[in-house]
JSON list of C-alpha atoms and ligand atoms in Angstrom, two decimals:
[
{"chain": "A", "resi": 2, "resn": "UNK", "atom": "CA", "xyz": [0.00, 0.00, 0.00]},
{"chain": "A", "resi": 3, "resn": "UNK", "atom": "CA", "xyz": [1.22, 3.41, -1.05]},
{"chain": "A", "resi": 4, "resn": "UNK", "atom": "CA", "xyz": [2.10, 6.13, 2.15]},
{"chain": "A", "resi": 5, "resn": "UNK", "atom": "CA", "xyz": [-1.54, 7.67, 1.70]},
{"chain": "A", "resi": 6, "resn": "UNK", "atom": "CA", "xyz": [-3.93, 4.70, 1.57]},
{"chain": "A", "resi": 7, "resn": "UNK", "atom": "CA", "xyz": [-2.18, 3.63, 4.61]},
{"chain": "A", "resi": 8, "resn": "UNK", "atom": "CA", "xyz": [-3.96, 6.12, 6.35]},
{"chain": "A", "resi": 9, "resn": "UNK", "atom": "CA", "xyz": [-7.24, 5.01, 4.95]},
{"chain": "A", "resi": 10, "resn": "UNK", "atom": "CA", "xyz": [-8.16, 2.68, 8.05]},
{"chain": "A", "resi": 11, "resn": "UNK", "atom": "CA", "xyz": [-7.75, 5.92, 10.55]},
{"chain": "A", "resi": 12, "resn": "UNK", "atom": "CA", "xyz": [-9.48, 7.78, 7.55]},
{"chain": "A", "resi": 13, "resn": "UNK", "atom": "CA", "xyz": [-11.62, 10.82, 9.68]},
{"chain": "A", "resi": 14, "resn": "UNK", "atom": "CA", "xyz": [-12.64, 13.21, 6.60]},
{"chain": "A", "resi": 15, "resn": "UNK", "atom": "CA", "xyz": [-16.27, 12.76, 6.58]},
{"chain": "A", "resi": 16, "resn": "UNK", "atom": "CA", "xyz": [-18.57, 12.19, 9.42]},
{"chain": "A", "resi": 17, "resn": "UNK", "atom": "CA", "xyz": [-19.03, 8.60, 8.93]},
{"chain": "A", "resi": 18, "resn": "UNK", "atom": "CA", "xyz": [-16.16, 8.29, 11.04]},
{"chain": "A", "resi": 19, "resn": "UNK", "atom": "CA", "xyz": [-17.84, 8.93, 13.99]},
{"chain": "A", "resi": 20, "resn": "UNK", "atom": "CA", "xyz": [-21.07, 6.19, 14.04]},
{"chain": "A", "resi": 21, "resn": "UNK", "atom": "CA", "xyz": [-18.48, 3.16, 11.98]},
{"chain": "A", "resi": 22, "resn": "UNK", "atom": "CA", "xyz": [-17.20, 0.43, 13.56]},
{"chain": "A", "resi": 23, "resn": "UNK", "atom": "CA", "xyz": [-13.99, 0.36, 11.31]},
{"chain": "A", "resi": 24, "resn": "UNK", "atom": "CA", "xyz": [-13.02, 1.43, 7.86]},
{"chain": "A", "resi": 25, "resn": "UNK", "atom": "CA", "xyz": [-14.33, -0.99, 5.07]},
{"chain": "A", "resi": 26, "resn": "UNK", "atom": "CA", "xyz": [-10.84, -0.76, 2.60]},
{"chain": "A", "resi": 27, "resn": "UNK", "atom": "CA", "xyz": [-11.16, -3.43, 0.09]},
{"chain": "A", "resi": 28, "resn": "UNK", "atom": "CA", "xyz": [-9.71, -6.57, -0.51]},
{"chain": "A", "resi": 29, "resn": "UNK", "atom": "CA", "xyz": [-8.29, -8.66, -3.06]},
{"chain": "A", "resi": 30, "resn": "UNK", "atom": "CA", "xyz": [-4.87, -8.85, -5.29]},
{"chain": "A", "resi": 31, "resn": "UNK", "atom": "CA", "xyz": [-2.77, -5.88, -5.00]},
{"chain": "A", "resi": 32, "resn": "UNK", "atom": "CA", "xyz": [-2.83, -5.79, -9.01]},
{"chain": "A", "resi": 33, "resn": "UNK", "atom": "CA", "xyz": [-6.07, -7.19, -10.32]},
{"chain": "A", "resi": 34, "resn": "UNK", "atom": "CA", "xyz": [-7.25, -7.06, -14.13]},
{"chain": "A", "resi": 35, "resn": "UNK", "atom": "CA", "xyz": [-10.81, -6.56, -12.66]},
{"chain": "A", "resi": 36, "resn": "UNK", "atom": "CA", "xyz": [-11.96, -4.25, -9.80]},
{"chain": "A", "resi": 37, "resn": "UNK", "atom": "CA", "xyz": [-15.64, -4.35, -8.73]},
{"chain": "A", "resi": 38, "resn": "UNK", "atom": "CA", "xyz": [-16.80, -1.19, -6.59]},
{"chain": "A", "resi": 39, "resn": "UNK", "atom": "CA", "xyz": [-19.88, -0.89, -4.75]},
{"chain": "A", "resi": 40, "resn": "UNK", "atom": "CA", "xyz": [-21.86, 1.40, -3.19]},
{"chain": "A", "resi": 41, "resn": "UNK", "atom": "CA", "xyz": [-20.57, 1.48, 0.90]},
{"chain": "A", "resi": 42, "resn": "UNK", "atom": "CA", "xyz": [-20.24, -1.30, 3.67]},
{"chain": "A", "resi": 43, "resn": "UNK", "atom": "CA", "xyz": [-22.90, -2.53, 5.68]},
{"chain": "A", "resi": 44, "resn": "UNK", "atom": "CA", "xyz": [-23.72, -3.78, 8.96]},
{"chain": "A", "resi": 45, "resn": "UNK", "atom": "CA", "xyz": [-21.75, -7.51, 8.15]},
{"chain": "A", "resi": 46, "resn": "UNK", "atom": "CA", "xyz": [-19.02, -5.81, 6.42]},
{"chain": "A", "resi": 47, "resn": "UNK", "atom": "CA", "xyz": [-18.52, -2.86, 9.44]},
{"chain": "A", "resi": 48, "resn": "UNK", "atom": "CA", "xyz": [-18.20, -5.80, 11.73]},
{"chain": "A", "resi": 49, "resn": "UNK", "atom": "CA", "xyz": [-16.00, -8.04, 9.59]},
{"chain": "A", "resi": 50, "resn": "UNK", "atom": "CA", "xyz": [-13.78, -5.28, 7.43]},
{"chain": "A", "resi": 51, "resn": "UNK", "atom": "CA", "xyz": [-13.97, -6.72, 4.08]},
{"chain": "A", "resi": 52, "resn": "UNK", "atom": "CA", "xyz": [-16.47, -5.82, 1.49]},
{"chain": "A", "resi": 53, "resn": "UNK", "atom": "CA", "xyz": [-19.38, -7.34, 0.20]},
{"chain": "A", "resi": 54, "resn": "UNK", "atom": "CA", "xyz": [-19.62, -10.30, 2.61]},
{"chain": "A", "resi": 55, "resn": "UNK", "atom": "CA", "xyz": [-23.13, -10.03, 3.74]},
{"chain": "A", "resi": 56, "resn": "UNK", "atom": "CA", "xyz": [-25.94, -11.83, 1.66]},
{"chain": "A", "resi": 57, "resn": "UNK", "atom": "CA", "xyz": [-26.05, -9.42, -1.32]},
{"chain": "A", "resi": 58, "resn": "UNK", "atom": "CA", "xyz": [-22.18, -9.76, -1.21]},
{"chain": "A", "resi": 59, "resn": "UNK", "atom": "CA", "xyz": [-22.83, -14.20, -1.35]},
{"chain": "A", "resi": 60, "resn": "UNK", "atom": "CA", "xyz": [-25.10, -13.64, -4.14]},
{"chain": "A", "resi": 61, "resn": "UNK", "atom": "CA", "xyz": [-22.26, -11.38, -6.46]},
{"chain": "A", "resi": 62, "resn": "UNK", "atom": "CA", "xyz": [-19.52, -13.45, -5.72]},
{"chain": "A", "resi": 63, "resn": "UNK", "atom": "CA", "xyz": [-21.32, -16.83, -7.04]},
{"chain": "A", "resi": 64, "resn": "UNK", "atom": "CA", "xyz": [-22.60, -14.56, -9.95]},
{"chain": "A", "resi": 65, "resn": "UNK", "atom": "CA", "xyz": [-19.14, -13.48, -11.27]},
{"chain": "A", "resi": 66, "resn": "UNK", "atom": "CA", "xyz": [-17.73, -16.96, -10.23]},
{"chain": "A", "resi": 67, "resn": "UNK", "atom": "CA", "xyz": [-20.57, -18.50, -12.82]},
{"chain": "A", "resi": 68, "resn": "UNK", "atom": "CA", "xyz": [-20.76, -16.16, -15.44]},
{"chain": "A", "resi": 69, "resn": "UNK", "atom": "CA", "xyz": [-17.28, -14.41, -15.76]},
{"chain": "A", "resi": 70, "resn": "UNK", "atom": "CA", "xyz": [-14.61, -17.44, -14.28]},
{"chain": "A", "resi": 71, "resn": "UNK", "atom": "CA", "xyz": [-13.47, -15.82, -11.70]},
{"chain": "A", "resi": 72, "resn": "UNK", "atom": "CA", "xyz": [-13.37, -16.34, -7.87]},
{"chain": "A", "resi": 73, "resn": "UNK", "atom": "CA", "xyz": [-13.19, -13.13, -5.08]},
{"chain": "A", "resi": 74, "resn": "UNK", "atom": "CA", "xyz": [-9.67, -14.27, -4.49]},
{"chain": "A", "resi": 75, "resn": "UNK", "atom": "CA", "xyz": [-9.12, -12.98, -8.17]},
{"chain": "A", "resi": 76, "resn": "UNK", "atom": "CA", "xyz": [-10.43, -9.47, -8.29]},
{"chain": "A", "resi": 77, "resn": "UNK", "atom": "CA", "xyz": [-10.04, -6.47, -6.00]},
{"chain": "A", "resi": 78, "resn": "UNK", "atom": "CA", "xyz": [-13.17, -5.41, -4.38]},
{"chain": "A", "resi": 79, "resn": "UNK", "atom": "CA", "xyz": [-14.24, -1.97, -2.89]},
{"chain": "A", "resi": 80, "resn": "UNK", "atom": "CA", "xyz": [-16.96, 0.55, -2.33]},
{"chain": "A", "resi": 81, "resn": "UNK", "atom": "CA", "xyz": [-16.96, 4.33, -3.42]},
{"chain": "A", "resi": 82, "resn": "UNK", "atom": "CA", "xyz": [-17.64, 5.26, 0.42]},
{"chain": "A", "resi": 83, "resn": "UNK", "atom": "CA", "xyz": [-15.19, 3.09, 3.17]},
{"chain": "A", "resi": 84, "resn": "UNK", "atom": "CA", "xyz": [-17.45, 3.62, 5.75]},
{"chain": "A", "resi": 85, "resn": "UNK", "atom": "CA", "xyz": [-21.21, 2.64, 7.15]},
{"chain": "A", "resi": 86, "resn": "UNK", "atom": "CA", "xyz": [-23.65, 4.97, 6.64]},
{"chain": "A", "resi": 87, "resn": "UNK", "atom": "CA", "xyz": [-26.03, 4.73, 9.69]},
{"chain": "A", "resi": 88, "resn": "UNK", "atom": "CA", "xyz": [-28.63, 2.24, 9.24]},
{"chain": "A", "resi": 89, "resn": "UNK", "atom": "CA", "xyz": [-27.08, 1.47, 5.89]},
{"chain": "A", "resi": 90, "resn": "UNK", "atom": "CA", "xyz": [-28.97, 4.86, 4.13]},
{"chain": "A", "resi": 91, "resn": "UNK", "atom": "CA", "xyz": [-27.08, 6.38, 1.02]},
{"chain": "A", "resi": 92, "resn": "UNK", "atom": "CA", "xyz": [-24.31, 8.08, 0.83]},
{"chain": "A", "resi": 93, "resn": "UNK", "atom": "CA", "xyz": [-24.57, 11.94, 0.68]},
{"chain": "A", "resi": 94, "resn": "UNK", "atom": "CA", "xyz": [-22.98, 14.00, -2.21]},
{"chain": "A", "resi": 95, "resn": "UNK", "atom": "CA", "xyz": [-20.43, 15.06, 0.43]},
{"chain": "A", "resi": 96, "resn": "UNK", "atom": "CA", "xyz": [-19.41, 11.68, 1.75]},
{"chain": "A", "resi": 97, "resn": "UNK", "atom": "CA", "xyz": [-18.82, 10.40, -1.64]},
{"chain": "A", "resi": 98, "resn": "UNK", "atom": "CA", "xyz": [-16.74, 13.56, -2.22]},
{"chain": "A", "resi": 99, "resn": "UNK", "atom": "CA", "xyz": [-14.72, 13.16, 0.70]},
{"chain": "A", "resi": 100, "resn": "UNK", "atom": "CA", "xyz": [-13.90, 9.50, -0.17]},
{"chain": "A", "resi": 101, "resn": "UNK", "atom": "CA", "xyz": [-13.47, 9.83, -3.63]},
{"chain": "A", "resi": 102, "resn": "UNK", "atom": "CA", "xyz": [-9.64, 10.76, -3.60]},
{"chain": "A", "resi": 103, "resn": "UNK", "atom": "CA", "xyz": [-9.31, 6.91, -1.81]},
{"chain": "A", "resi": 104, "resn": "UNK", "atom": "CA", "xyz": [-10.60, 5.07, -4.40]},
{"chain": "A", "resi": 105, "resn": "UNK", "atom": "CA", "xyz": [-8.68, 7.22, -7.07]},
{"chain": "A", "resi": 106, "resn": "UNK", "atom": "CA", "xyz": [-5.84, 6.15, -5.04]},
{"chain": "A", "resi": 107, "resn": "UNK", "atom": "CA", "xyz": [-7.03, 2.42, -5.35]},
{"chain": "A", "resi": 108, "resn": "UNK", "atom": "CA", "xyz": [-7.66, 2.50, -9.16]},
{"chain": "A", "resi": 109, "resn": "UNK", "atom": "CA", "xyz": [-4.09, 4.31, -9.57]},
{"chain": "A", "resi": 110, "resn": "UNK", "atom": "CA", "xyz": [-2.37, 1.11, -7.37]},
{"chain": "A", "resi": 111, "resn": "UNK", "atom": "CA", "xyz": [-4.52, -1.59, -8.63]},
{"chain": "A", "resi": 112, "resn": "UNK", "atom": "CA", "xyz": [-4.65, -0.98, -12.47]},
{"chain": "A", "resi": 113, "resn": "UNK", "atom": "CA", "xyz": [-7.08, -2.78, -13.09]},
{"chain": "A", "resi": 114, "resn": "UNK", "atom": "CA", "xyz": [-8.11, -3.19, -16.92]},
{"chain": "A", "resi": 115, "resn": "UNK", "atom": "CA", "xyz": [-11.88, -3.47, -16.12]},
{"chain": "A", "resi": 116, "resn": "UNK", "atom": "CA", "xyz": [-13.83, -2.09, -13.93]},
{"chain": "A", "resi": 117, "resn": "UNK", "atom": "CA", "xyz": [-17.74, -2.72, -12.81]},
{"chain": "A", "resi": 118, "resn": "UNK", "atom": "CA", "xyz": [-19.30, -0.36, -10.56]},
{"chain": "A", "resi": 119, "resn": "UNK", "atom": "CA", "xyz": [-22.84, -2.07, -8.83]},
{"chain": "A", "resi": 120, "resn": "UNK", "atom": "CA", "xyz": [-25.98, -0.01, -8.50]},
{"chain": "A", "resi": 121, "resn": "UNK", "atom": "CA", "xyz": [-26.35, 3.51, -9.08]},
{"chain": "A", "resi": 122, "resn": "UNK", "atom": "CA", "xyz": [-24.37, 5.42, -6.39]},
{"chain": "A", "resi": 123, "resn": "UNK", "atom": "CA", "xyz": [-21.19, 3.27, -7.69]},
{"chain": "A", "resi": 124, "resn": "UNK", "atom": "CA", "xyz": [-22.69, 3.97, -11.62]},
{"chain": "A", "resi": 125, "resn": "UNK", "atom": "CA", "xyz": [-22.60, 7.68, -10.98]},
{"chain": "A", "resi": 126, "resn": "UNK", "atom": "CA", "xyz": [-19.27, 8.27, -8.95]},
{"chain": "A", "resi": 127, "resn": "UNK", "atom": "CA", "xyz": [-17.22, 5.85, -11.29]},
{"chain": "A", "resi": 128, "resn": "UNK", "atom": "CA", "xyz": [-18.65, 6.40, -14.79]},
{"chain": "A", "resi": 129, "resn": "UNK", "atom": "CA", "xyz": [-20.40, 9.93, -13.81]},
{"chain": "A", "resi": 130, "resn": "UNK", "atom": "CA", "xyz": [-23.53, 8.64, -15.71]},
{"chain": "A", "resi": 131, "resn": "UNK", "atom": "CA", "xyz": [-26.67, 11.02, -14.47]},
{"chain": "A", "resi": 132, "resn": "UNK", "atom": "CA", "xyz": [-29.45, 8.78, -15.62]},
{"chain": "A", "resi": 133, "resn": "UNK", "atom": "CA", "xyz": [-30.35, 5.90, -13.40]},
{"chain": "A", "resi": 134, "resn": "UNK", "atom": "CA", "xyz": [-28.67, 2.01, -13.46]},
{"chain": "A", "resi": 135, "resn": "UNK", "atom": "CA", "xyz": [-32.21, 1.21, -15.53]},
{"chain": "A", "resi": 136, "resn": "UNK", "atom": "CA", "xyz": [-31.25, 3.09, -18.53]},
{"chain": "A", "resi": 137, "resn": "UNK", "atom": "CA", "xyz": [-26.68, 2.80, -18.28]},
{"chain": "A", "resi": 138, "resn": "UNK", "atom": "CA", "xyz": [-26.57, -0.46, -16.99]},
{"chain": "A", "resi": 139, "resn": "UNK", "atom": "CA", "xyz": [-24.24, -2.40, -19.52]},
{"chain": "A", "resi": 140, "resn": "UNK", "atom": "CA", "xyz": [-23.21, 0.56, -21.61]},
{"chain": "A", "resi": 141, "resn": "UNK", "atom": "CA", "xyz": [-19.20, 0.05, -22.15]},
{"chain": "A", "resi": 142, "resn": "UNK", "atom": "CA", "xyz": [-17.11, 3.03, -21.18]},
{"chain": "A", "resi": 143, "resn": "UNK", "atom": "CA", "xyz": [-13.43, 4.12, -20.69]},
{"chain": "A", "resi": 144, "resn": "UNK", "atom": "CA", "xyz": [-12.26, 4.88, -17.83]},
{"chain": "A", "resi": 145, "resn": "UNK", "atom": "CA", "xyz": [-8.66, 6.22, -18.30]},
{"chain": "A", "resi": 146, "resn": "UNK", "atom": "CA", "xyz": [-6.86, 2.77, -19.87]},
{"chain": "A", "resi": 147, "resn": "UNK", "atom": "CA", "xyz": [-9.35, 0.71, -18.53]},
{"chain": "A", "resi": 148, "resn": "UNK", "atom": "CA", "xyz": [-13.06, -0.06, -19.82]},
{"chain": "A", "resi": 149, "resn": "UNK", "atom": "CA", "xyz": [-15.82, -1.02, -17.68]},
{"chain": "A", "resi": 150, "resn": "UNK", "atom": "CA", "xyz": [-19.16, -0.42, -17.20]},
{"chain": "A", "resi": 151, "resn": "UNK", "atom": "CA", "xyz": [-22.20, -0.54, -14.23]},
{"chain": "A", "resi": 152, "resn": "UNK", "atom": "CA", "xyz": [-25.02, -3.18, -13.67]},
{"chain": "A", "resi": 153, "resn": "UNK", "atom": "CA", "xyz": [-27.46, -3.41, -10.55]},
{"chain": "A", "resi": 154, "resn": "UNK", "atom": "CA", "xyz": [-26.73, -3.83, -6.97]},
{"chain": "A", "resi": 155, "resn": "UNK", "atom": "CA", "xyz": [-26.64, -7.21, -5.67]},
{"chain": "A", "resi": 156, "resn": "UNK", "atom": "CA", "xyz": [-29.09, -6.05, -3.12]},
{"chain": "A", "resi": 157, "resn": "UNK", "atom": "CA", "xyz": [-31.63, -5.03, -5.99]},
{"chain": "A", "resi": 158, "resn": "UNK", "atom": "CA", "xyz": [-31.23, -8.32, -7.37]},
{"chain": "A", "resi": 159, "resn": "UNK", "atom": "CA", "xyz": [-32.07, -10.09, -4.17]},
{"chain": "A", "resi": 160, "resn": "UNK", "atom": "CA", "xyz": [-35.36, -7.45, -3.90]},
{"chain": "A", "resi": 161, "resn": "UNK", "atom": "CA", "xyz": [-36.48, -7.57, -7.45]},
{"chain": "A", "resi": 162, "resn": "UNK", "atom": "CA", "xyz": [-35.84, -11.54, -8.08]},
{"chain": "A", "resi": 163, "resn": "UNK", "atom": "CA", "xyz": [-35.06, -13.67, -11.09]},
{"chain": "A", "resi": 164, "resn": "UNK", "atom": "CA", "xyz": [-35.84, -10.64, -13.72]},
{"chain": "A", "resi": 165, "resn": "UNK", "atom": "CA", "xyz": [-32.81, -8.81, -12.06]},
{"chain": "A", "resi": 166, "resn": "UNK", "atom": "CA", "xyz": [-30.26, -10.90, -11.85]},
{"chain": "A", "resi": 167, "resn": "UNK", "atom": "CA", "xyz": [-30.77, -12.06, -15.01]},
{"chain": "A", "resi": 168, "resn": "UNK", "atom": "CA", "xyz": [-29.88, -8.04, -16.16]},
{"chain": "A", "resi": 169, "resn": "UNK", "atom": "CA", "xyz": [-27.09, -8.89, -14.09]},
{"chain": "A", "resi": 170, "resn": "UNK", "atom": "CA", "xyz": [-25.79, -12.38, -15.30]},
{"chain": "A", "resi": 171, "resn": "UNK", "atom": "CA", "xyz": [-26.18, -10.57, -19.39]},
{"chain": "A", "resi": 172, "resn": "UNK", "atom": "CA", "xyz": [-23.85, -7.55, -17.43]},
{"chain": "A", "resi": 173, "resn": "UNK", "atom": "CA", "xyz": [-21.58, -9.75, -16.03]},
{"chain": "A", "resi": 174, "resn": "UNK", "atom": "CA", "xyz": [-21.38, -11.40, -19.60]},
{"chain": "A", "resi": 175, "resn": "UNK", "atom": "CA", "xyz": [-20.13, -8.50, -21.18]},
{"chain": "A", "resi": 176, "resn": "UNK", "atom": "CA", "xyz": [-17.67, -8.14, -18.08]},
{"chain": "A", "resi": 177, "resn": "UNK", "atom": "CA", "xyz": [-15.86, -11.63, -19.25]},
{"chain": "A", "resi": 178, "resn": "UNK", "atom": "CA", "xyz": [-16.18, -10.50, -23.06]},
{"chain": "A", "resi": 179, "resn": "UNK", "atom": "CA", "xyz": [-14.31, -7.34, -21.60]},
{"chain": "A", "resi": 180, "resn": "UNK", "atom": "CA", "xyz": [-11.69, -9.20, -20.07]},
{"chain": "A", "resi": 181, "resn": "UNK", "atom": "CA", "xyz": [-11.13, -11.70, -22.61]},
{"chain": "A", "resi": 182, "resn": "UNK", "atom": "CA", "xyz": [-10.62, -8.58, -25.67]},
{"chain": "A", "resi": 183, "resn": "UNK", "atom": "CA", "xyz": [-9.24, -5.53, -23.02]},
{"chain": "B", "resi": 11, "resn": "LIG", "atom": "N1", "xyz": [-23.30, -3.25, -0.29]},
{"chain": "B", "resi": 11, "resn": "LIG", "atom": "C1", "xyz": [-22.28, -2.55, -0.84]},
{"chain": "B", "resi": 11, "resn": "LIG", "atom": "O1", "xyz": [-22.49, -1.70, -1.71]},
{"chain": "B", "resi": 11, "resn": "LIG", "atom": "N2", "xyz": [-21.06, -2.81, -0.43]},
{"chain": "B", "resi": 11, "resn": "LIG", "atom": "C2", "xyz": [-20.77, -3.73, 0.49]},
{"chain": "B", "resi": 11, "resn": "LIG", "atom": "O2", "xyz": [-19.60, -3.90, 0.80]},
{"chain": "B", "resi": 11, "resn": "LIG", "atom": "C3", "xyz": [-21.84, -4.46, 1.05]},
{"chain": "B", "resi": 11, "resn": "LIG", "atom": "C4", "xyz": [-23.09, -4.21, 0.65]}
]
């Protein structure tokens, strides 16, 4: 880890510092040709530090392991905002701000060559799209030398049902084409 994301865990720039348990940093390879980046932790991953390990977390990880080949030891995993937002609400414009510089840090270290950003606070701070995840879900972009683009939440496939995460296993499709011609 560079000098600055070493800091990340004591990270106090927003207000979220004062209601987490700890800071949610990521996890996975150190170089990884995909990174995945959700939205912010919630209660299972405040209490066990890694991202995405709760049941919407269980339900993306056997999704990319089926339809792109890859297991979560393969790919680097984060969120746009490190830290819980109190009873898991969304992020505000100014704690996404705040914790945007970390996770430019995190795409500058990790290189990735694809990215996927998950639901529409990820959609919007990655890919800047201003239209909902219904309408840019799927659409490829670049992303300095790396392409990538958004699909739904995990947790909006586990409330919607079999419609959505089918959306999601045609998204993650296009992830592995990605990969396989990035
Ligand atoms: N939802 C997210 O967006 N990120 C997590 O780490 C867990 C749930």
């Amino acid at each position: 880890m560079d000098r600055d994301l070493a800091e990340l865990p004591r990270c106090t720039r927003c207000d979220l510092a004062q209601t987490r348990e700890r800071v949610v940093v990521g996890s996975g390879p150190p170089r990884a040709a995909l990174m995945v980046i959700g939205e912010a932790p919630g209660r299972s991953e405040d209490e066990g530090g890694e991202p995405f390990i709760g049941r919407s977390g269980q339900l993306l990880v056997r999704l990319i392991e089926e339809e792109v080949g890859l297991s979560r030891a393969d790919y680097f995993i984060t969120n746009v905002v490190k830290c819980r937002p109190p009873a898991n609400r969304t992020p505000r414009r100014e704690e996404i701000e705040s914790c945007h510089p970390w996770l430019v840090e995190q795409l500058a270290l990790v290189q990735p060559r694809v990215v996927l950003a998950l639901g529409n606070t990820a959609a919007r701070a990655v890919f800047g799209f201003a239209d909902g995840i219904g309408r840019t879900h799927g659409r490829v972009q670049q992303l300095g030398s790396a392409r990538g683009l958004a699909t739904y939440h995990p947790a909006a496939a586990l409330r919607g049902g079999p419609r959505v995460v089918d959306v999601l296993r045609e998204d993650l499709r296009r992830v592995r084409d990605l990969m396989e011609r990035t």
